[in-house]
């Protein structure tokens, strides 16, 4: 019987950079379109419902297929699936960049989300399977840093690329720029990333995969599309079906594990203390984060009338704060343990309070510099939470379950981000009329709701073990 790959070959520096590049691209593309949506609308006459599907189609396909992507990597080899996913991501990004109509852009975005779901789970699983001890802790910390900062950079880079109009490509450049980077990641993976797979790969759980997909689709599709199309009957029927689909998924997974099979999401994996507590923290954190990034992008452009570049630059302090906190986070966790997450959540809360006051007092005459204190504090707090959160969730997951554990974690992450856009974004768009005053109050309300979610994260972090491995 073959030994686990972690015993055979360790992940080197170039290999780590390669897999982190594979984590950067999918997260970047979840948010890079936000600042380009007005331009896409003008160019393709898309309309609000189709525009939301440009965002939602990617996020839904991504979230639905992530756990399956992790399982396939366990079975067929994580390096192989990573390289295949990177090539598919390049091809689908090219299709997005060349899309002649709004409908074809939506279809290409769905395919791009599926490619991302093939690639991303292999990143965490490879780190888990080919690193140990302090090297694993540092790698997981860097993964958390890349995952968070890519969201902010996505909106900054999106604004720059749209305004630059490189070679007359306009908004298409935000997709075309992925092509050479993804292809480079595929080539580097074959050269620098060790192959790993589960020593006891399980068959694909077809029933679990279908029920998980139905559960996420019945929740996310109506929440993301319902407002744009006037909340028709089908949207309410789908929401009504969600709890039944979710309950059926739980029953099928429990039954499969009791029968000695390996379900898509083993209930016993969710019984691992670090996994259970970390996911309970991650859902409100990522939901608030996803909603915040979407709402701020809309408010800066449509409310404050900032151009794409200025809107992106307004978030640079958040990126700097996040990156600085991410660099220091692993050392702080090693010294202070889970208290680092508590401090990070409280720091983020302070930043959100500052932003609420800034929007209420300064609207509609705000500029990027006015937002600097609040965004910098919020970004630093987010970095101190997100970076060690991945370490907390995966610390106790056995190596042979690295793929499925990573798939569950990133599914929670992506579902939370999509849920934030669907719930907080929909609430914001419903409450923000054309007048600037209404949008100001809507922004403040969303920030207050995110503040409440941050309070939940802070409270849950106090229940974590003091020492984090």
XYZ file of C-alpha atoms in Angstrom:
469
model
C 0.000 0.000 0.000
C 1.365 3.427 -0.924
C 2.359 5.710 1.906
C 0.647 9.088 2.274
C 2.206 11.697 0.045
C 3.172 13.856 3.022
C 5.685 11.146 3.986
C 7.162 11.040 0.502
C 7.616 14.642 -0.541
C 7.207 18.031 1.086
C 5.776 21.119 -0.569
C 8.607 23.522 -1.428
C 8.608 27.298 -1.698
C 7.818 27.368 -5.434
C 5.111 24.762 -4.978
C 3.514 26.826 -2.214
C 3.574 29.947 -4.389
C 1.965 27.940 -7.183
C -0.926 26.581 -5.153
C -1.478 29.984 -3.523
C -1.703 31.450 -7.016
C -4.418 28.880 -7.665
C -6.231 30.084 -4.545
C -5.823 33.737 -5.517
C -7.458 33.559 -8.949
C -10.882 32.084 -8.022
C -11.294 34.439 -5.077
C -10.211 37.389 -7.208
C -12.803 36.602 -9.844
C -15.660 36.365 -7.367
C -15.423 40.109 -6.742
C -13.485 41.611 -9.653
C -16.688 41.972 -11.669
C -18.362 44.236 -9.096
C -16.806 47.456 -10.363
C -17.273 46.380 -14.005
C -21.018 45.712 -13.831
C -22.114 49.205 -14.996
C -19.802 48.946 -18.014
C -20.990 45.420 -18.829
C -24.583 46.641 -18.633
C -23.930 49.459 -21.111
C -21.960 47.269 -23.509
C -24.220 44.197 -23.559
C -27.584 45.736 -22.548
C -27.739 43.120 -19.812
C -30.325 44.491 -17.367
C -30.355 44.012 -13.577
C -31.441 40.348 -13.491
C -28.746 39.238 -15.931
C -26.113 41.358 -14.196
C -26.832 39.630 -10.902
C -26.472 36.281 -12.677
C -23.021 37.344 -13.899
C -22.063 37.441 -10.213
C -24.398 34.730 -8.944
C -23.784 32.172 -11.703
C -20.082 32.024 -10.863
C -20.630 31.934 -7.101
C -23.348 29.285 -7.187
C -21.449 26.885 -9.483
C -18.355 27.464 -7.384
C -20.062 26.721 -4.061
C -22.103 23.759 -5.328
C -19.141 21.824 -6.777
C -16.382 22.548 -4.248
C -16.854 19.471 -2.060
C -17.036 17.260 -5.157
C -13.805 18.854 -6.383
C -12.117 17.928 -3.109
C -13.331 14.350 -3.357
C -12.077 14.026 -6.944
C -8.657 15.279 -5.865
C -8.529 12.669 -3.104
C -9.227 9.986 -5.689
C -7.341 11.008 -8.845
C -4.507 13.077 -7.403
C -4.547 16.668 -6.195
C -1.775 17.967 -8.435
C -3.468 16.480 -11.493
C -6.831 18.021 -10.592
C -5.210 21.360 -9.756
C -3.494 21.527 -13.157
C -6.652 20.452 -14.983
C -8.685 23.026 -13.064
C -6.161 25.766 -13.858
C -6.318 24.999 -17.589
C -10.128 24.929 -17.457
C -10.096 28.246 -15.589
C -7.936 29.778 -18.325
C -10.250 28.503 -21.078
C -13.440 29.660 -19.354
C -11.871 33.048 -18.529
C -11.111 33.447 -22.235
C -14.744 32.570 -22.994
C -15.894 35.257 -20.541
C -13.578 37.826 -22.109
C -14.821 37.056 -25.619
C -18.533 36.677 -24.763
C -20.603 38.438 -27.480
C -23.853 38.621 -25.497
C -24.999 38.839 -21.893
C -26.396 35.301 -22.042
C -23.129 33.793 -23.218
C -21.285 35.738 -20.515
C -23.524 34.190 -17.850
C -22.940 30.700 -19.278
C -19.181 31.272 -19.379
C -19.237 32.535 -15.787
C -21.034 29.367 -14.640
C -18.377 27.265 -16.384
C -15.654 29.423 -14.845
C -17.116 28.781 -11.377
C -17.082 25.032 -12.052
C -13.413 25.223 -13.088
C -12.588 27.142 -9.918
C -14.325 24.444 -7.863
C -12.061 21.859 -9.480
C -8.892 23.823 -8.663
C -9.354 25.470 -5.282
C -9.990 22.459 -2.973
C -6.672 20.990 -4.078
C -4.847 23.950 -2.552
C -5.766 23.363 1.080
C -5.698 19.586 0.636
C -2.163 19.749 -0.815
C -0.988 21.957 2.044
C -2.518 19.556 4.576
C -1.070 16.470 2.908
C 2.449 17.706 2.091
C 3.390 19.915 5.054
C 3.701 19.382 8.798
C 4.227 21.372 11.977
C 5.320 24.991 11.681
C 5.553 24.790 7.875
C 1.894 23.819 7.717
C 0.911 26.607 10.102
C 2.783 29.193 8.018
C 1.311 27.847 4.764
C -2.235 27.943 6.151
C -1.628 31.471 7.406
C -0.524 32.560 3.959
C -3.533 30.855 2.417
C -5.803 32.849 4.690
C -3.962 36.043 3.781
C -4.227 35.353 0.048
C -7.910 34.452 0.319
C -8.794 37.699 2.024
C -6.584 40.158 0.209
C -7.615 38.769 -3.190
C -11.172 39.945 -2.486
C -10.037 43.527 -1.920
C -7.482 43.470 -4.736
C -10.209 42.145 -7.036
C -12.193 45.349 -6.729
C -9.110 47.580 -6.928
C -7.710 45.758 -9.970
C -11.137 45.619 -11.598
C -11.444 49.388 -11.415
C -7.961 49.927 -12.852
C -8.459 47.498 -15.742
C -11.874 48.864 -16.701
C -10.590 52.455 -16.708
C -7.364 51.575 -18.525
C -9.350 50.048 -21.432
C -6.307 48.033 -22.532
C -6.258 47.661 -26.328
C -9.907 48.681 -26.363
C -10.969 45.620 -24.351
C -12.810 47.585 -21.641
C -14.402 45.290 -19.061
C -13.200 42.198 -20.944
C -9.674 42.719 -19.590
C -10.774 41.625 -16.111
C -11.275 38.122 -17.507
C -8.561 38.017 -20.169
C -5.861 38.814 -17.595
C -6.566 35.424 -15.975
C -5.568 33.414 -19.032
C -1.751 33.629 -18.912
C -1.692 33.503 -15.105
C -3.836 30.357 -14.909
C -1.808 28.625 -17.631
C 1.406 29.499 -15.788
C -0.067 27.993 -12.593
C -0.853 24.759 -14.466
C 2.700 24.464 -15.825
C 4.313 25.284 -12.480
C 2.075 22.777 -10.701
C 3.381 19.934 -12.869
C 6.961 20.960 -12.061
C 6.879 22.094 -8.433
C 3.851 20.605 -6.634
C 4.163 17.053 -5.272
C 1.357 14.665 -6.124
C -0.831 13.545 -3.244
C -4.051 11.637 -2.873
C -5.970 9.832 -0.174
C -4.536 6.390 0.632
C -8.124 5.114 0.784
C -10.038 7.076 -1.865
C -13.785 6.730 -1.739
C -16.280 6.554 -4.550
C -18.177 9.683 -5.470
C -21.283 10.057 -3.315
C -23.788 10.679 -6.115
C -26.854 11.047 -3.879
C -25.039 13.393 -1.490
C -23.636 15.461 -4.343
C -27.079 15.933 -5.914
C -28.757 16.813 -2.610
C -26.017 19.278 -1.637
C -26.356 20.934 -5.036
C -30.147 21.112 -4.688
C -29.827 22.551 -1.172
C -27.443 25.321 -2.201
C -29.327 26.093 -5.412
C -32.716 26.362 -3.711
C -31.215 28.781 -1.191
C -28.855 30.921 -3.276
C -30.677 31.241 -6.633
C -33.877 32.842 -5.287
C -31.976 35.052 -2.828
C -29.680 36.336 -5.565
C -32.216 36.598 -8.372
C -35.567 37.076 -6.641
C -35.375 40.848 -6.159
C -34.125 41.519 -9.692
C -37.066 39.662 -11.275
C -39.754 40.848 -8.848
C -39.945 37.828 -6.492
C -42.032 35.548 -8.737
C -43.712 32.395 -7.446
C -40.787 30.127 -8.380
C -38.452 32.062 -6.081
C -40.706 31.422 -3.061
C -41.194 27.785 -4.016
C -37.420 27.294 -4.180
C -36.916 28.921 -0.784
C -39.657 26.717 0.622
C -37.919 23.629 -0.769
C -34.568 24.517 0.809
C -35.147 23.161 4.342
C -36.497 19.882 2.948
C -33.526 19.458 0.611
C -31.094 20.270 3.432
C -32.812 17.805 5.779
C -32.725 15.092 3.110
C -28.998 15.740 2.602
C -28.313 15.302 6.326
C -30.350 12.069 6.489
C -28.631 10.561 3.424
C -25.142 11.448 4.671
C -25.781 9.978 8.133
C -27.250 6.822 6.647
C -24.293 6.392 4.288
C -21.752 6.735 7.103
C -23.625 4.286 9.333
C -23.538 1.806 6.422
C -19.748 2.020 6.310
C -19.607 4.183 3.190
C -17.773 7.503 2.820
C -20.368 10.245 2.261
C -19.640 13.538 0.543
C -19.652 15.378 3.904
C -19.061 12.791 6.650
C -21.023 13.776 9.785
C -18.110 12.466 11.855
C -15.873 15.099 10.240
C -18.199 17.833 11.459
C -17.863 16.329 14.951
C -14.158 17.293 14.986
C -14.100 20.188 17.508
C -11.912 22.536 15.475
C -13.924 21.950 12.313
C -17.279 22.461 14.033
C -16.291 25.599 15.937
C -14.368 27.106 13.049
C -17.242 26.647 10.598
C -19.649 28.196 13.126
C -17.393 31.264 13.170
C -16.694 31.238 9.457
C -20.294 31.423 8.245
C -21.198 34.795 9.857
C -17.728 36.151 9.133
C -17.760 35.374 5.406
C -21.417 36.342 5.030
C -20.705 39.788 6.459
C -17.507 40.131 4.441
C -19.180 39.217 1.133
C -22.082 41.586 1.708
C -19.763 44.403 2.748
C -17.606 44.196 -0.381
C -20.610 44.145 -2.715
C -22.480 46.979 -0.979
C -19.448 49.244 -0.714
C -18.624 48.732 -4.407
C -22.150 49.803 -5.401
C -22.310 52.687 -2.912
C -18.990 54.176 -3.982
C -19.900 54.212 -7.686
C -23.650 54.811 -7.727
C -24.011 56.757 -4.482
C -20.803 58.798 -4.235
C -20.338 58.886 -8.042
C -16.716 57.769 -7.856
C -15.169 56.338 -11.005
C -13.907 52.737 -11.129
C -10.326 53.712 -10.232
C -11.329 56.002 -7.352
C -13.730 53.347 -6.039
C -10.933 50.797 -6.120
C -8.431 53.133 -4.477
C -10.875 53.765 -1.631
C -10.367 50.128 -0.628
C -6.555 50.170 -0.778
C -6.277 50.951 2.979
C -8.352 47.850 3.677
C -6.005 45.754 1.545
C -2.942 47.210 3.290
C -4.442 46.654 6.751
C -5.456 43.110 5.864
C -2.054 42.256 4.420
C -0.142 43.685 7.388
C -2.322 41.794 9.862
C -1.992 38.598 7.828
C 1.795 38.772 7.996
C 1.804 39.124 11.774
C -1.175 36.828 12.400
C 0.669 33.461 12.435
C 3.204 34.730 14.980
C 0.453 36.197 17.130
C -1.499 32.939 17.032
C 1.594 30.966 18.044
C 2.060 33.282 21.027
C -1.475 34.217 22.066
C -3.559 31.428 20.550
C -7.257 31.937 19.864
C -7.244 35.332 21.613
C -5.829 36.656 18.333
C -9.167 35.972 16.631
C -11.050 37.732 19.419
C -8.842 40.813 19.127
C -9.233 40.745 15.341
C -13.034 40.603 15.542
C -13.082 43.499 18.020
C -10.735 45.531 15.812
C -12.975 44.905 12.816
C -15.962 46.020 14.892
C -14.208 49.304 15.713
C -13.510 49.851 12.009
C -17.153 49.215 11.141
C -18.333 51.706 13.787
C -15.967 54.317 12.348
C -17.331 53.640 8.851
C -20.942 53.956 10.014
C -20.167 57.350 11.558
C -18.222 58.402 8.447
C -21.068 57.543 6.066
C -23.759 59.131 8.235
C -21.868 62.376 8.820
C -20.086 62.870 5.501
C -22.492 61.584 2.813
C -22.646 62.486 -0.065
C -19.396 64.479 -0.036
C -17.079 61.596 0.884
C -13.858 60.803 -0.943
C -11.384 57.909 -0.676
C -9.347 59.627 2.063
C -12.407 60.040 4.277
C -12.864 56.274 4.342
C -9.232 55.518 5.174
C -9.471 55.171 9.003
C -12.482 52.867 8.971
C -11.379 50.678 6.068
C -7.821 50.317 7.445
C -9.078 49.239 10.880
C -11.682 46.872 9.422
C -9.101 45.347 7.074
C -6.598 44.769 9.878
C -9.271 43.105 11.998
C -10.392 40.903 9.113
C -6.795 39.812 8.539
C -6.415 38.776 12.182
C -9.591 36.681 11.936
C -9.386 35.098 8.491
C -5.724 34.096 8.532
C -5.847 31.918 11.685
C -9.397 30.731 11.009
C -8.245 28.236 8.374
C -5.635 26.959 10.797
C -8.281 26.449 13.497
C -10.673 24.601 11.195
C -8.113 22.213 9.673
C -5.817 21.659 12.656
C -7.463 18.398 13.768
C -8.461 17.039 10.340
C -6.592 13.794 9.529
C -4.359 13.847 6.451
C -6.418 11.170 4.714
C -9.450 13.464 4.984
C -7.622 16.577 3.820
C -9.551 16.768 0.549
C -13.029 16.514 1.982
C -12.118 18.759 4.940
C -10.800 21.413 2.576
C -13.870 21.065 0.390
C -16.211 21.595 3.344
C -14.235 24.637 4.492
C -14.070 26.392 1.146
C -17.726 25.535 0.463
C -18.607 27.296 3.710
C -16.399 30.212 2.684
C -17.888 30.578 -0.791
C -21.444 29.920 0.348
C -20.998 32.595 3.024
C -19.651 35.113 0.515
C -22.507 34.338 -1.897
C -25.045 34.455 0.934
C -23.701 37.853 1.977
C -24.165 39.227 -1.529
C -27.614 37.620 -1.719
C -28.933 38.803 1.657
C -27.124 42.020 2.547
C -26.781 42.994 -1.109
C -30.467 42.406 -1.812
C -31.471 44.302 1.342
C -29.274 47.219 0.347
C -30.580 47.395 -3.221
C -34.159 47.182 -1.952
C -33.735 50.029 0.545
C -31.522 52.355 -1.523
C -33.675 54.516 -3.830
C -32.202 56.838 -6.402
C -31.739 59.625 -3.851
C -28.389 59.812 -2.076
C -29.937 60.102 1.410
C -31.699 56.740 1.079
C -28.519 55.039 -0.060
C -26.609 56.543 2.857
C -28.985 55.007 5.376
C -28.994 51.683 3.523
C -25.180 51.527 3.667
C -25.250 52.318 7.385
C -27.826 49.571 8.020
C -25.746 46.958 6.194
C -22.658 47.976 8.177
C -24.613 47.659 11.425
C -25.754 44.159 10.416
C -22.167 43.214 9.628
C -21.214 44.631 13.009
C -23.707 42.235 14.615
C -22.187 39.304 12.680
C -18.731 40.402 13.855
C -20.002 40.350 17.438
C -21.070 36.728 16.943
C -17.581 35.888 15.642
C -15.969 37.576 18.659
C -18.226 35.689 21.062
C -17.611 32.305 19.426
C -13.851 32.905 19.342
C -13.795 33.053 23.153
C -15.008 29.445 23.218
C -12.079 28.125 21.173
C -9.215 26.329 22.931
C -6.659 28.903 24.062
C -3.854 27.104 22.198
C -4.108 26.762 18.412
C -1.842 24.199 16.761
